[in-house]
Amino acid sequence: MSEKVLVTYATKMGATAGIAAAVGSELRAAGLQVDVRELSAVQAVTPYDAVVLGSAIYQGNWLPEAVRFLRRHERLLRSRRVWLFHSGPVGVISHQDQPVPPDVARLARLIAAPPIKTFAGNLQPDAVVHHPDLERLTTDSRDWPEIRAWSHEIAASLPATAGN
Ligand SMILES: Cc1cc2nc3c(=O)[nH]c(=O)nc-3n(C[C@H](O)[C@H](O)[C@H](O)COP(=O)(O)O)c2cc1C
């Protein structure tokens, strides 16, 4: 039986959804059973052996629903393999690891998650309507090869894919 993996995400403008979909495709291609769901569509965590959770970063914070999810499911997540990522930086800083907000860092420690992965984001023109200072940064910096490589690391550490 292959491991059942939940890939879930919090997004405002869709960039993080795209990253989660790419992670899901890679894990599926590695032979895992994968559900990719926006956080609001996750009914239960119990059926899953492993969870990959990502949030967009806004003003240095994760989206509130992602923090709430970690808090609500903290005890259960302690007994699951968990990987966390956040999506944010664009342009020249797109490959800089972003600081992990303290509330997220605390929860990540409690569930013994490995270091949180930063992925470059996609800043769309619609997102900066009220932030003209960010306008010059609008670009899709998402690094698909890096996303695939990280997904392969996850797949390689889940038992069901060991023989693939
Ligand atoms: C108002 C605003 C604030 C942002 N703040 C940050 C930030 O603090 N750190 C960061 O890395 N990216 C920041 N970003 C960039 C977004 O995180 C990036 O565009 C991300 O990929 C959006 O994800 P989403 O489309 O899933 O919502 C900000 C974008 C906007 C529009």
mmCIF file with all atom_site columns, C-alpha atoms and ligand atoms in Angstrom:
data_model
loop_
_atom_site.group_PDB
_atom_site.id
_atom_site.type_symbol
_atom_site.label_atom_id
_atom_site.label_alt_id
_atom_site.label_comp_id
_atom_site.label_asym_id
_atom_site.label_entity_id
_atom_site.label_seq_id
_atom_site.pdbx_PDB_ins_code
_atom_site.Cartn_x
_atom_site.Cartn_y
_atom_site.Cartn_z
_atom_site.occupancy
_atom_site.B_iso_or_equiv
_atom_site.pdbx_formal_charge
_atom_site.auth_seq_id
_atom_site.auth_comp_id
_atom_site.auth_asym_id
_atom_site.auth_atom_id
_atom_site.pdbx_PDB_model_num
ATOM   1   C CA  . MET A 1 1   ? 0.000   0.000  0.000   1.00 0.00 ? 1   MET A CA  1
ATOM   2   C CA  . SER A 1 2   ? 1.409   3.387  -0.916  1.00 0.00 ? 2   SER A CA  1
ATOM   3   C CA  . GLU A 1 3   ? 1.356   6.228  1.555   1.00 0.00 ? 3   GLU A CA  1
ATOM   4   C CA  . LYS A 1 4   ? -1.571  8.621  1.429   1.00 0.00 ? 4   LYS A CA  1
ATOM   5   C CA  . VAL A 1 5   ? -0.432  12.231 1.240   1.00 0.00 ? 5   VAL A CA  1
ATOM   6   C CA  . LEU A 1 6   ? -2.372  15.452 1.717   1.00 0.00 ? 6   LEU A CA  1
ATOM   7   C CA  . VAL A 1 7   ? -0.978  18.485 -0.078  1.00 0.00 ? 7   VAL A CA  1
ATOM   8   C CA  . THR A 1 8   ? -2.811  21.520 1.200   1.00 0.00 ? 8   THR A CA  1
ATOM   9   C CA  . TYR A 1 9   ? -2.329  25.242 0.825   1.00 0.00 ? 9   TYR A CA  1
ATOM   10  C CA  . ALA A 1 10  ? -3.478  28.758 1.678   1.00 0.00 ? 10  ALA A CA  1
ATOM   11  C CA  . THR A 1 11  ? -3.464  31.274 -1.151  1.00 0.00 ? 11  THR A CA  1
ATOM   12  C CA  . LYS A 1 12  ? -4.842  34.703 -1.968  1.00 0.00 ? 12  LYS A CA  1
ATOM   13  C CA  . MET A 1 13  ? -3.892  35.053 -5.618  1.00 0.00 ? 13  MET A CA  1
ATOM   14  C CA  . GLY A 1 14  ? -3.243  31.461 -6.737  1.00 0.00 ? 14  GLY A CA  1
ATOM   15  C CA  . ALA A 1 15  ? 0.558   31.264 -6.805  1.00 0.00 ? 15  ALA A CA  1
ATOM   16  C CA  . THR A 1 16  ? 0.728   28.900 -3.848  1.00 0.00 ? 16  THR A CA  1
ATOM   17  C CA  . ALA A 1 17  ? -2.037  26.780 -5.357  1.00 0.00 ? 17  ALA A CA  1
ATOM   18  C CA  . GLY A 1 18  ? 0.146   26.323 -8.448  1.00 0.00 ? 18  GLY A CA  1
ATOM   19  C CA  . ILE A 1 19  ? 3.091   25.237 -6.329  1.00 0.00 ? 19  ILE A CA  1
ATOM   20  C CA  . ALA A 1 20  ? 0.925   22.783 -4.384  1.00 0.00 ? 20  ALA A CA  1
ATOM   21  C CA  . ALA A 1 21  ? -0.430  21.329 -7.634  1.00 0.00 ? 21  ALA A CA  1
ATOM   22  C CA  . ALA A 1 22  ? 3.118   20.808 -8.919  1.00 0.00 ? 22  ALA A CA  1
ATOM   23  C CA  . VAL A 1 23  ? 4.159   19.111 -5.659  1.00 0.00 ? 23  VAL A CA  1
ATOM   24  C CA  . GLY A 1 24  ? 1.072   16.909 -5.872  1.00 0.00 ? 24  GLY A CA  1
ATOM   25  C CA  . SER A 1 25  ? 1.838   15.867 -9.463  1.00 0.00 ? 25  SER A CA  1
ATOM   26  C CA  . GLU A 1 26  ? 5.397   14.912 -8.592  1.00 0.00 ? 26  GLU A CA  1
ATOM   27  C CA  . LEU A 1 27  ? 4.350   12.872 -5.576  1.00 0.00 ? 27  LEU A CA  1
ATOM   28  C CA  . ARG A 1 28  ? 1.689   11.130 -7.609  1.00 0.00 ? 28  ARG A CA  1
ATOM   29  C CA  . ALA A 1 29  ? 4.208   10.347 -10.342 1.00 0.00 ? 29  ALA A CA  1
ATOM   30  C CA  . ALA A 1 30  ? 6.342   8.757  -7.623  1.00 0.00 ? 30  ALA A CA  1
ATOM   31  C CA  . GLY A 1 31  ? 3.541   6.312  -6.874  1.00 0.00 ? 31  GLY A CA  1
ATOM   32  C CA  . LEU A 1 32  ? 1.949   7.951  -3.848  1.00 0.00 ? 32  LEU A CA  1
ATOM   33  C CA  . GLN A 1 33  ? -1.771  8.464  -3.300  1.00 0.00 ? 33  GLN A CA  1
ATOM   34  C CA  . VAL A 1 34  ? -2.174  12.222 -3.214  1.00 0.00 ? 34  VAL A CA  1
ATOM   35  C CA  . ASP A 1 35  ? -4.985  14.672 -2.556  1.00 0.00 ? 35  ASP A CA  1
ATOM   36  C CA  . VAL A 1 36  ? -4.303  18.332 -3.330  1.00 0.00 ? 36  VAL A CA  1
ATOM   37  C CA  . ARG A 1 37  ? -6.780  20.587 -1.521  1.00 0.00 ? 37  ARG A CA  1
ATOM   38  C CA  . GLU A 1 38  ? -7.121  24.200 -0.538  1.00 0.00 ? 38  GLU A CA  1
ATOM   39  C CA  . LEU A 1 39  ? -7.193  24.339 3.277   1.00 0.00 ? 39  LEU A CA  1
ATOM   40  C CA  . SER A 1 40  ? -10.866 25.255 3.394   1.00 0.00 ? 40  SER A CA  1
ATOM   41  C CA  . ALA A 1 41  ? -11.691 22.011 1.557   1.00 0.00 ? 41  ALA A CA  1
ATOM   42  C CA  . VAL A 1 42  ? -9.839  19.705 3.942   1.00 0.00 ? 42  VAL A CA  1
ATOM   43  C CA  . GLN A 1 43  ? -12.372 17.685 5.894   1.00 0.00 ? 43  GLN A CA  1
ATOM   44  C CA  . ALA A 1 44  ? -10.026 15.555 7.979   1.00 0.00 ? 44  ALA A CA  1
ATOM   45  C CA  . VAL A 1 45  ? -6.347  14.871 8.434   1.00 0.00 ? 45  VAL A CA  1
ATOM   46  C CA  . THR A 1 46  ? -6.734  11.429 10.016  1.00 0.00 ? 46  THR A CA  1
ATOM   47  C CA  . PRO A 1 47  ? -6.783  9.471  6.711   1.00 0.00 ? 47  PRO A CA  1
ATOM   48  C CA  . TYR A 1 48  ? -3.358  10.761 5.679   1.00 0.00 ? 48  TYR A CA  1
ATOM   49  C CA  . ASP A 1 49  ? 0.082   9.342  6.487   1.00 0.00 ? 49  ASP A CA  1
ATOM   50  C CA  . ALA A 1 50  ? 1.855   12.542 5.476   1.00 0.00 ? 50  ALA A CA  1
ATOM   51  C CA  . VAL A 1 51  ? 0.957   16.195 5.015   1.00 0.00 ? 51  VAL A CA  1
ATOM   52  C CA  . VAL A 1 52  ? 2.559   18.914 2.902   1.00 0.00 ? 52  VAL A CA  1
ATOM   53  C CA  . LEU A 1 53  ? 1.284   22.369 3.853   1.00 0.00 ? 53  LEU A CA  1
ATOM   54  C CA  . GLY A 1 54  ? 2.081   25.653 2.144   1.00 0.00 ? 54  GLY A CA  1
ATOM   55  C CA  . SER A 1 55  ? 1.067   29.256 2.682   1.00 0.00 ? 55  SER A CA  1
ATOM   56  C CA  . ALA A 1 56  ? 1.618   32.470 0.819   1.00 0.00 ? 56  ALA A CA  1
ATOM   57  C CA  . ILE A 1 57  ? 3.477   35.127 2.834   1.00 0.00 ? 57  ILE A CA  1
ATOM   58  C CA  . TYR A 1 58  ? 1.928   38.571 3.186   1.00 0.00 ? 58  TYR A CA  1
ATOM   59  C CA  . GLN A 1 59  ? 3.607   41.325 5.217   1.00 0.00 ? 59  GLN A CA  1
ATOM   60  C CA  . GLY A 1 60  ? 5.864   38.730 6.784   1.00 0.00 ? 60  GLY A CA  1
ATOM   61  C CA  . ASN A 1 61  ? 3.012   36.503 7.923   1.00 0.00 ? 61  ASN A CA  1
ATOM   62  C CA  . TRP A 1 62  ? 1.390   33.279 6.814   1.00 0.00 ? 62  TRP A CA  1
ATOM   63  C CA  . LEU A 1 63  ? -2.249  33.459 5.858   1.00 0.00 ? 63  LEU A CA  1
ATOM   64  C CA  . PRO A 1 64  ? -4.352  33.028 9.017   1.00 0.00 ? 64  PRO A CA  1
ATOM   65  C CA  . GLU A 1 65  ? -6.101  29.854 7.850   1.00 0.00 ? 65  GLU A CA  1
ATOM   66  C CA  . ALA A 1 66  ? -2.733  28.080 7.530   1.00 0.00 ? 66  ALA A CA  1
ATOM   67  C CA  . VAL A 1 67  ? -1.708  29.016 11.075  1.00 0.00 ? 67  VAL A CA  1
ATOM   68  C CA  . ARG A 1 68  ? -5.147  27.994 12.350  1.00 0.00 ? 68  ARG A CA  1
ATOM   69  C CA  . PHE A 1 69  ? -4.823  24.630 10.617  1.00 0.00 ? 69  PHE A CA  1
ATOM   70  C CA  . LEU A 1 70  ? -1.467  23.936 12.254  1.00 0.00 ? 70  LEU A CA  1
ATOM   71  C CA  . ARG A 1 71  ? -2.844  24.954 15.633  1.00 0.00 ? 71  ARG A CA  1
ATOM   72  C CA  . ARG A 1 72  ? -6.045  22.937 15.293  1.00 0.00 ? 72  ARG A CA  1
ATOM   73  C CA  . HIS A 1 73  ? -4.333  19.756 14.099  1.00 0.00 ? 73  HIS A CA  1
ATOM   74  C CA  . GLU A 1 74  ? -1.112  20.080 16.065  1.00 0.00 ? 74  GLU A CA  1
ATOM   75  C CA  . ARG A 1 75  ? -1.565  16.915 18.111  1.00 0.00 ? 75  ARG A CA  1
ATOM   76  C CA  . LEU A 1 76  ? -2.469  14.773 15.126  1.00 0.00 ? 76  LEU A CA  1
ATOM   77  C CA  . LEU A 1 77  ? 0.301   16.241 12.986  1.00 0.00 ? 77  LEU A CA  1
ATOM   78  C CA  . ARG A 1 78  ? 2.840   15.157 15.607  1.00 0.00 ? 78  ARG A CA  1
ATOM   79  C CA  . SER A 1 79  ? 2.106   11.590 14.549  1.00 0.00 ? 79  SER A CA  1
ATOM   80  C CA  . ARG A 1 80  ? 2.395   12.278 10.820  1.00 0.00 ? 80  ARG A CA  1
ATOM   81  C CA  . ARG A 1 81  ? 5.252   13.136 8.483   1.00 0.00 ? 81  ARG A CA  1
ATOM   82  C CA  . VAL A 1 82  ? 4.851   16.852 7.778   1.00 0.00 ? 82  VAL A CA  1
ATOM   83  C CA  . TRP A 1 83  ? 6.595   19.218 5.368   1.00 0.00 ? 83  TRP A CA  1
ATOM   84  C CA  . LEU A 1 84  ? 5.943   22.958 5.324   1.00 0.00 ? 84  LEU A CA  1
ATOM   85  C CA  . PHE A 1 85  ? 6.663   25.584 2.689   1.00 0.00 ? 85  PHE A CA  1
ATOM   86  C CA  . HIS A 1 86  ? 5.899   29.222 2.107   1.00 0.00 ? 86  HIS A CA  1
ATOM   87  C CA  . SER A 1 87  ? 5.725   31.169 -1.107  1.00 0.00 ? 87  SER A CA  1
ATOM   88  C CA  . GLY A 1 88  ? 6.625   34.829 -1.382  1.00 0.00 ? 88  GLY A CA  1
ATOM   89  C CA  . PRO A 1 89  ? 9.826   36.395 -2.614  1.00 0.00 ? 89  PRO A CA  1
ATOM   90  C CA  . VAL A 1 90  ? 9.952   37.629 -6.208  1.00 0.00 ? 90  VAL A CA  1
ATOM   91  C CA  . GLY A 1 91  ? 12.484  39.259 -8.503  1.00 0.00 ? 91  GLY A CA  1
ATOM   92  C CA  . VAL A 1 92  ? 16.060  39.732 -7.320  1.00 0.00 ? 92  VAL A CA  1
ATOM   93  C CA  . ILE A 1 93  ? 15.345  38.348 -3.854  1.00 0.00 ? 93  ILE A CA  1
ATOM   94  C CA  . SER A 1 94  ? 13.328  35.409 -5.147  1.00 0.00 ? 94  SER A CA  1
ATOM   95  C CA  . HIS A 1 95  ? 15.892  32.876 -3.970  1.00 0.00 ? 95  HIS A CA  1
ATOM   96  C CA  . GLN A 1 96  ? 16.337  34.225 -0.474  1.00 0.00 ? 96  GLN A CA  1
ATOM   97  C CA  . ASP A 1 97  ? 14.914  32.135 2.335   1.00 0.00 ? 97  ASP A CA  1
ATOM   98  C CA  . GLN A 1 98  ? 12.210  34.127 4.075   1.00 0.00 ? 98  GLN A CA  1
ATOM   99  C CA  . PRO A 1 99  ? 11.997  34.398 7.861   1.00 0.00 ? 99  PRO A CA  1
ATOM   100 C CA  . VAL A 1 100 ? 9.513   32.032 9.420   1.00 0.00 ? 100 VAL A CA  1
ATOM   101 C CA  . PRO A 1 101 ? 6.886   33.951 11.422  1.00 0.00 ? 101 PRO A CA  1
ATOM   102 C CA  . PRO A 1 102 ? 7.274   33.198 15.156  1.00 0.00 ? 102 PRO A CA  1
ATOM   103 C CA  . ASP A 1 103 ? 3.814   31.610 15.522  1.00 0.00 ? 103 ASP A CA  1
ATOM   104 C CA  . VAL A 1 104 ? 4.563   29.244 12.640  1.00 0.00 ? 104 VAL A CA  1
ATOM   105 C CA  . ALA A 1 105 ? 8.065   28.480 13.938  1.00 0.00 ? 105 ALA A CA  1
ATOM   106 C CA  . ARG A 1 106 ? 6.623   27.505 17.313  1.00 0.00 ? 106 ARG A CA  1
ATOM   107 C CA  . LEU A 1 107 ? 4.038   25.177 15.758  1.00 0.00 ? 107 LEU A CA  1
ATOM   108 C CA  . ALA A 1 108 ? 6.587   23.688 13.353  1.00 0.00 ? 108 ALA A CA  1
ATOM   109 C CA  . ARG A 1 109 ? 8.791   22.836 16.346  1.00 0.00 ? 109 ARG A CA  1
ATOM   110 C CA  . LEU A 1 110 ? 5.889   21.186 18.163  1.00 0.00 ? 110 LEU A CA  1
ATOM   111 C CA  . ILE A 1 111 ? 5.135   18.928 15.225  1.00 0.00 ? 111 ILE A CA  1
ATOM   112 C CA  . ALA A 1 112 ? 8.824   18.299 14.557  1.00 0.00 ? 112 ALA A CA  1
ATOM   113 C CA  . ALA A 1 113 ? 8.619   19.450 10.940  1.00 0.00 ? 113 ALA A CA  1
ATOM   114 C CA  . PRO A 1 114 ? 11.873  19.787 9.001   1.00 0.00 ? 114 PRO A CA  1
ATOM   115 C CA  . PRO A 1 115 ? 13.081  23.323 8.136   1.00 0.00 ? 115 PRO A CA  1
ATOM   116 C CA  . ILE A 1 116 ? 10.429  25.289 6.261   1.00 0.00 ? 116 ILE A CA  1
ATOM   117 C CA  . LYS A 1 117 ? 11.112  25.585 2.565   1.00 0.00 ? 117 LYS A CA  1
ATOM   118 C CA  . THR A 1 118 ? 10.884  29.000 0.907   1.00 0.00 ? 118 THR A CA  1
ATOM   119 C CA  . PHE A 1 119 ? 9.671   29.042 -2.674  1.00 0.00 ? 119 PHE A CA  1
ATOM   120 C CA  . ALA A 1 120 ? 9.768   32.079 -4.902  1.00 0.00 ? 120 ALA A CA  1
ATOM   121 C CA  . GLY A 1 121 ? 6.308   33.491 -5.576  1.00 0.00 ? 121 GLY A CA  1
ATOM   122 C CA  . ASN A 1 122 ? 4.258   35.167 -8.246  1.00 0.00 ? 122 ASN A CA  1
ATOM   123 C CA  . LEU A 1 123 ? 3.330   38.777 -7.662  1.00 0.00 ? 123 LEU A CA  1
ATOM   124 C CA  . GLN A 1 124 ? 0.489   39.575 -10.031 1.00 0.00 ? 124 GLN A CA  1
ATOM   125 C CA  . PRO A 1 125 ? -0.557  43.043 -11.169 1.00 0.00 ? 125 PRO A CA  1
ATOM   126 C CA  . ASP A 1 126 ? -3.974  42.594 -9.495  1.00 0.00 ? 126 ASP A CA  1
ATOM   127 C CA  . ALA A 1 127 ? -2.271  42.027 -6.148  1.00 0.00 ? 127 ALA A CA  1
ATOM   128 C CA  . VAL A 1 128 ? -0.506  45.389 -6.137  1.00 0.00 ? 128 VAL A CA  1
ATOM   129 C CA  . VAL A 1 129 ? -3.415  47.666 -6.990  1.00 0.00 ? 129 VAL A CA  1
ATOM   130 C CA  . HIS A 1 130 ? -3.312  49.082 -3.460  1.00 0.00 ? 130 HIS A CA  1
ATOM   131 C CA  . HIS A 1 131 ? 0.470   48.773 -3.187  1.00 0.00 ? 131 HIS A CA  1
ATOM   132 C CA  . PRO A 1 132 ? 2.024   50.916 -5.954  1.00 0.00 ? 132 PRO A CA  1
ATOM   133 C CA  . ASP A 1 133 ? 5.419   50.552 -4.253  1.00 0.00 ? 133 ASP A CA  1
ATOM   134 C CA  . LEU A 1 134 ? 5.352   46.855 -5.245  1.00 0.00 ? 134 LEU A CA  1
ATOM   135 C CA  . GLU A 1 135 ? 4.318   47.407 -8.852  1.00 0.00 ? 135 GLU A CA  1
ATOM   136 C CA  . ARG A 1 136 ? 7.839   47.167 -10.283 1.00 0.00 ? 136 ARG A CA  1
ATOM   137 C CA  . LEU A 1 137 ? 8.181   43.713 -8.690  1.00 0.00 ? 137 LEU A CA  1
ATOM   138 C CA  . THR A 1 138 ? 5.267   42.060 -10.476 1.00 0.00 ? 138 THR A CA  1
ATOM   139 C CA  . THR A 1 139 ? 6.636   38.882 -11.969 1.00 0.00 ? 139 THR A CA  1
ATOM   140 C CA  . ASP A 1 140 ? 6.250   35.127 -11.800 1.00 0.00 ? 140 ASP A CA  1
ATOM   141 C CA  . SER A 1 141 ? 9.429   33.947 -10.066 1.00 0.00 ? 141 SER A CA  1
ATOM   142 C CA  . ARG A 1 142 ? 8.225   30.443 -9.261  1.00 0.00 ? 142 ARG A CA  1
ATOM   143 C CA  . ASP A 1 143 ? 11.064  27.995 -9.770  1.00 0.00 ? 143 ASP A CA  1
ATOM   144 C CA  . TRP A 1 144 ? 9.503   24.803 -11.097 1.00 0.00 ? 144 TRP A CA  1
ATOM   145 C CA  . PRO A 1 145 ? 12.718  22.725 -11.144 1.00 0.00 ? 145 PRO A CA  1
ATOM   146 C CA  . GLU A 1 146 ? 13.316  23.630 -7.482  1.00 0.00 ? 146 GLU A CA  1
ATOM   147 C CA  . ILE A 1 147 ? 9.726   22.716 -6.616  1.00 0.00 ? 147 ILE A CA  1
ATOM   148 C CA  . ARG A 1 148 ? 10.106  19.374 -8.381  1.00 0.00 ? 148 ARG A CA  1
ATOM   149 C CA  . ALA A 1 149 ? 13.434  18.677 -6.659  1.00 0.00 ? 149 ALA A CA  1
ATOM   150 C CA  . TRP A 1 150 ? 11.923  19.332 -3.228  1.00 0.00 ? 150 TRP A CA  1
ATOM   151 C CA  . SER A 1 151 ? 8.978   17.062 -4.082  1.00 0.00 ? 151 SER A CA  1
ATOM   152 C CA  . HIS A 1 152 ? 11.399  14.295 -5.053  1.00 0.00 ? 152 HIS A CA  1
ATOM   153 C CA  . GLU A 1 153 ? 13.110  14.596 -1.661  1.00 0.00 ? 153 GLU A CA  1
ATOM   154 C CA  . ILE A 1 154 ? 9.747   14.130 0.021   1.00 0.00 ? 154 ILE A CA  1
ATOM   155 C CA  . ALA A 1 155 ? 8.815   11.185 -2.181  1.00 0.00 ? 155 ALA A CA  1
ATOM   156 C CA  . ALA A 1 156 ? 12.161  9.528  -1.567  1.00 0.00 ? 156 ALA A CA  1
ATOM   157 C CA  . SER A 1 157 ? 11.646  9.616  2.184   1.00 0.00 ? 157 SER A CA  1
ATOM   158 C CA  . LEU A 1 158 ? 8.193   8.026  2.101   1.00 0.00 ? 158 LEU A CA  1
ATOM   159 C CA  . PRO A 1 159 ? 8.334   4.219  2.300   1.00 0.00 ? 159 PRO A CA  1
ATOM   160 C CA  . ALA A 1 160 ? 5.959   3.329  -0.522  1.00 0.00 ? 160 ALA A CA  1
ATOM   161 C CA  . THR A 1 161 ? 8.199   4.880  -3.136  1.00 0.00 ? 161 THR A CA  1
ATOM   162 C CA  . ALA A 1 162 ? 11.402  3.281  -1.947  1.00 0.00 ? 162 ALA A CA  1
ATOM   163 C CA  . GLY A 1 163 ? 11.199  0.643  -4.676  1.00 0.00 ? 163 GLY A CA  1
ATOM   164 C CA  . ASN A 1 164 ? 10.320  3.046  -7.512  1.00 0.00 ? 164 ASN A CA  1
HETATM 165 C C1  . LIG B 2 .   ? 0.696   43.362 -0.102  1.00 0.00 ? 1   LIG B C1  1
HETATM 166 C C2  . LIG B 2 .   ? 1.671   42.262 -0.326  1.00 0.00 ? 1   LIG B C2  1
HETATM 167 C C3  . LIG B 2 .   ? 2.562   41.916 0.681   1.00 0.00 ? 1   LIG B C3  1
HETATM 168 C C4  . LIG B 2 .   ? 3.499   40.883 0.486   1.00 0.00 ? 1   LIG B C4  1
HETATM 169 N N1  . LIG B 2 .   ? 4.369   40.586 1.492   1.00 0.00 ? 1   LIG B N1  1
HETATM 170 C C5  . LIG B 2 .   ? 5.343   39.643 1.273   1.00 0.00 ? 1   LIG B C5  1
HETATM 171 C C6  . LIG B 2 .   ? 6.287   39.331 2.301   1.00 0.00 ? 1   LIG B C6  1
HETATM 172 O O1  . LIG B 2 .   ? 6.266   39.870 3.403   1.00 0.00 ? 1   LIG B O1  1
HETATM 173 N N2  . LIG B 2 .   ? 7.239   38.414 2.031   1.00 0.00 ? 1   LIG B N2  1
HETATM 174 C C7  . LIG B 2 .   ? 7.305   37.774 0.824   1.00 0.00 ? 1   LIG B C7  1
HETATM 175 O O2  . LIG B 2 .   ? 8.200   36.962 0.623   1.00 0.00 ? 1   LIG B O2  1
HETATM 176 N N3  . LIG B 2 .   ? 6.388   38.023 -0.157  1.00 0.00 ? 1   LIG B N3  1
HETATM 177 C C8  . LIG B 2 .   ? 5.415   38.940 0.038   1.00 0.00 ? 1   LIG B C8  1
HETATM 178 N N4  . LIG B 2 .   ? 4.497   39.218 -0.941  1.00 0.00 ? 1   LIG B N4  1
HETATM 179 C C9  . LIG B 2 .   ? 4.532   38.445 -2.209  1.00 0.00 ? 1   LIG B C9  1
HETATM 180 C C10 . LIG B 2 .   ? 3.517   37.297 -2.185  1.00 0.00 ? 1   LIG B C10 1
HETATM 181 O O3  . LIG B 2 .   ? 3.750   36.475 -1.085  1.00 0.00 ? 1   LIG B O3  1
HETATM 182 C C11 . LIG B 2 .   ? 3.675   36.483 -3.472  1.00 0.00 ? 1   LIG B C11 1
HETATM 183 O O4  . LIG B 2 .   ? 3.160   37.233 -4.518  1.00 0.00 ? 1   LIG B O4  1
HETATM 184 C C12 . LIG B 2 .   ? 3.004   35.114 -3.342  1.00 0.00 ? 1   LIG B C12 1
HETATM 185 O O5  . LIG B 2 .   ? 3.494   34.237 -4.332  1.00 0.00 ? 1   LIG B O5  1
HETATM 186 C C13 . LIG B 2 .   ? 1.492   35.248 -3.437  1.00 0.00 ? 1   LIG B C13 1
HETATM 187 O O6  . LIG B 2 .   ? 0.925   33.985 -3.188  1.00 0.00 ? 1   LIG B O6  1
HETATM 188 P P1  . LIG B 2 .   ? -0.591  33.669 -3.557  1.00 0.00 ? 1   LIG B P1  1
HETATM 189 O O7  . LIG B 2 .   ? -0.776  34.024 -5.015  1.00 0.00 ? 1   LIG B O7  1
HETATM 190 O O8  . LIG B 2 .   ? -0.695  32.214 -3.312  1.00 0.00 ? 1   LIG B O8  1
HETATM 191 O O9  . LIG B 2 .   ? -1.462  34.494 -2.660  1.00 0.00 ? 1   LIG B O9  1
HETATM 192 C C14 . LIG B 2 .   ? 3.547   40.212 -0.757  1.00 0.00 ? 1   LIG B C14 1
HETATM 193 C C15 . LIG B 2 .   ? 2.621   40.546 -1.767  1.00 0.00 ? 1   LIG B C15 1
HETATM 194 C C16 . LIG B 2 .   ? 1.703   41.564 -1.560  1.00 0.00 ? 1   LIG B C16 1
HETATM 195 C C17 . LIG B 2 .   ? 0.746   41.903 -2.667  1.00 0.00 ? 1   LIG B C17 1
#
